Amino acid sequence: MGNVSEMNQEMDRQGRGGLGPSTIESRYVLEDVPFGLLPTELLGKISGNQANPS
C-alpha cells in the first residue's frame, strides 16, 4: 500500500474519487472556516492554550 497521495491518485484513476467537497464554494469552506476554525483558534490564543491542528 502506498502513501495517502498515491492512494488518492489511484482511486481517482479508477473513478472512485473522494466524498469531500469538490469546489471552494462548499459550505465546509465557506462556513466552517470563518465560523468554526478561526474562532476556535482565537479562543485558544486568548486563553493561552494554542489550538494546533493534528
PDB file of C-alpha atoms in Angstrom:
ATOM      1  CA  MET A   1       0.000   0.000   0.000  1.00  0.00           C
ATOM      2  CA  GLY A   2       1.331   3.462  -0.896  1.00  0.00           C
ATOM      3  CA  ASN A   3       1.115   6.790   0.842  1.00  0.00           C
ATOM      4  CA  VAL A   4      -2.104   8.822   1.002  1.00  0.00           C
ATOM      5  CA  SER A   5      -1.286  10.810  -2.137  1.00  0.00           C
ATOM      6  CA  GLU A   6      -0.669   7.661  -4.181  1.00  0.00           C
ATOM      7  CA  MET A   7      -3.858   6.025  -2.883  1.00  0.00           C
ATOM      8  CA  ASN A   8      -5.911   9.116  -3.779  1.00  0.00           C
ATOM      9  CA  GLN A   9      -4.428   9.229  -7.270  1.00  0.00           C
ATOM     10  CA  GLU A  10      -5.233   5.545  -7.812  1.00  0.00           C
ATOM     11  CA  MET A  11      -8.804   5.997  -6.547  1.00  0.00           C
ATOM     12  CA  ASP A  12      -9.246   8.905  -8.976  1.00  0.00           C
ATOM     13  CA  ARG A  13      -7.890   6.803 -11.884  1.00  0.00           C
ATOM     14  CA  GLN A  14     -10.452   4.122 -11.031  1.00  0.00           C
ATOM     15  CA  GLY A  15     -13.291   6.653 -10.874  1.00  0.00           C
ATOM     16  CA  ARG A  16     -13.659   6.248  -7.117  1.00  0.00           C
ATOM     17  CA  GLY A  17     -12.877   9.830  -6.057  1.00  0.00           C
ATOM     18  CA  GLY A  18     -13.330  11.011  -2.510  1.00  0.00           C
ATOM     19  CA  LEU A  19     -16.577  12.197  -0.988  1.00  0.00           C
ATOM     20  CA  GLY A  20     -15.227  15.559   0.178  1.00  0.00           C
ATOM     21  CA  PRO A  21     -16.069  18.985  -1.196  1.00  0.00           C
ATOM     22  CA  SER A  22     -15.305  19.390  -4.881  1.00  0.00           C
ATOM     23  CA  THR A  23     -15.256  23.209  -5.014  1.00  0.00           C
ATOM     24  CA  ILE A  24     -14.219  26.163  -2.862  1.00  0.00           C
ATOM     25  CA  GLU A  25     -17.899  27.141  -2.679  1.00  0.00           C
ATOM     26  CA  SER A  26     -18.573  24.182  -0.397  1.00  0.00           C
ATOM     27  CA  ARG A  27     -20.312  25.039   2.864  1.00  0.00           C
ATOM     28  CA  TYR A  28     -17.459  23.352   4.715  1.00  0.00           C
ATOM     29  CA  VAL A  29     -15.069  26.018   3.472  1.00  0.00           C
ATOM     30  CA  LEU A  30     -17.480  28.942   3.498  1.00  0.00           C
ATOM     31  CA  GLU A  31     -18.990  28.184   6.932  1.00  0.00           C
ATOM     32  CA  ASP A  32     -16.657  26.002   8.969  1.00  0.00           C
ATOM     33  CA  VAL A  33     -13.514  28.079   8.472  1.00  0.00           C
ATOM     34  CA  PRO A  34     -14.830  31.546   9.415  1.00  0.00           C
ATOM     35  CA  PHE A  35     -17.411  30.401  11.969  1.00  0.00           C
ATOM     36  CA  GLY A  36     -15.697  27.355  13.463  1.00  0.00           C
ATOM     37  CA  LEU A  37     -11.976  27.056  12.917  1.00  0.00           C
ATOM     38  CA  LEU A  38     -10.962  30.702  13.280  1.00  0.00           C
ATOM     39  CA  PRO A  39     -12.976  31.353  16.469  1.00  0.00           C
ATOM     40  CA  THR A  40     -11.537  28.172  17.987  1.00  0.00           C
ATOM     41  CA  GLU A  41      -8.013  29.338  17.195  1.00  0.00           C
ATOM     42  CA  LEU A  42      -8.679  32.807  18.633  1.00  0.00           C
ATOM     43  CA  LEU A  43     -10.199  31.391  21.835  1.00  0.00           C
ATOM     44  CA  GLY A  44      -7.116  29.243  22.237  1.00  0.00           C
ATOM     45  CA  LYS A  45      -4.854  32.270  21.899  1.00  0.00           C
ATOM     46  CA  ILE A  46      -6.926  34.327  24.350  1.00  0.00           C
ATOM     47  CA  SER A  47      -6.921  31.543  26.944  1.00  0.00           C
ATOM     48  CA  GLY A  48      -3.239  30.751  26.461  1.00  0.00           C
ATOM     49  CA  ASN A  49      -3.985  27.282  25.053  1.00  0.00           C
ATOM     50  CA  GLN A  50      -2.785  27.139  21.484  1.00  0.00           C
ATOM     51  CA  ALA A  51      -5.154  25.246  19.167  1.00  0.00           C
ATOM     52  CA  ASN A  52      -2.821  23.157  16.993  1.00  0.00           C
ATOM     53  CA  PRO A  53      -4.142  21.149  14.037  1.00  0.00           C
ATOM     54  CA  SER A  54      -3.392  17.477  14.400  1.00  0.00           C
TER      55      SER A  54
END
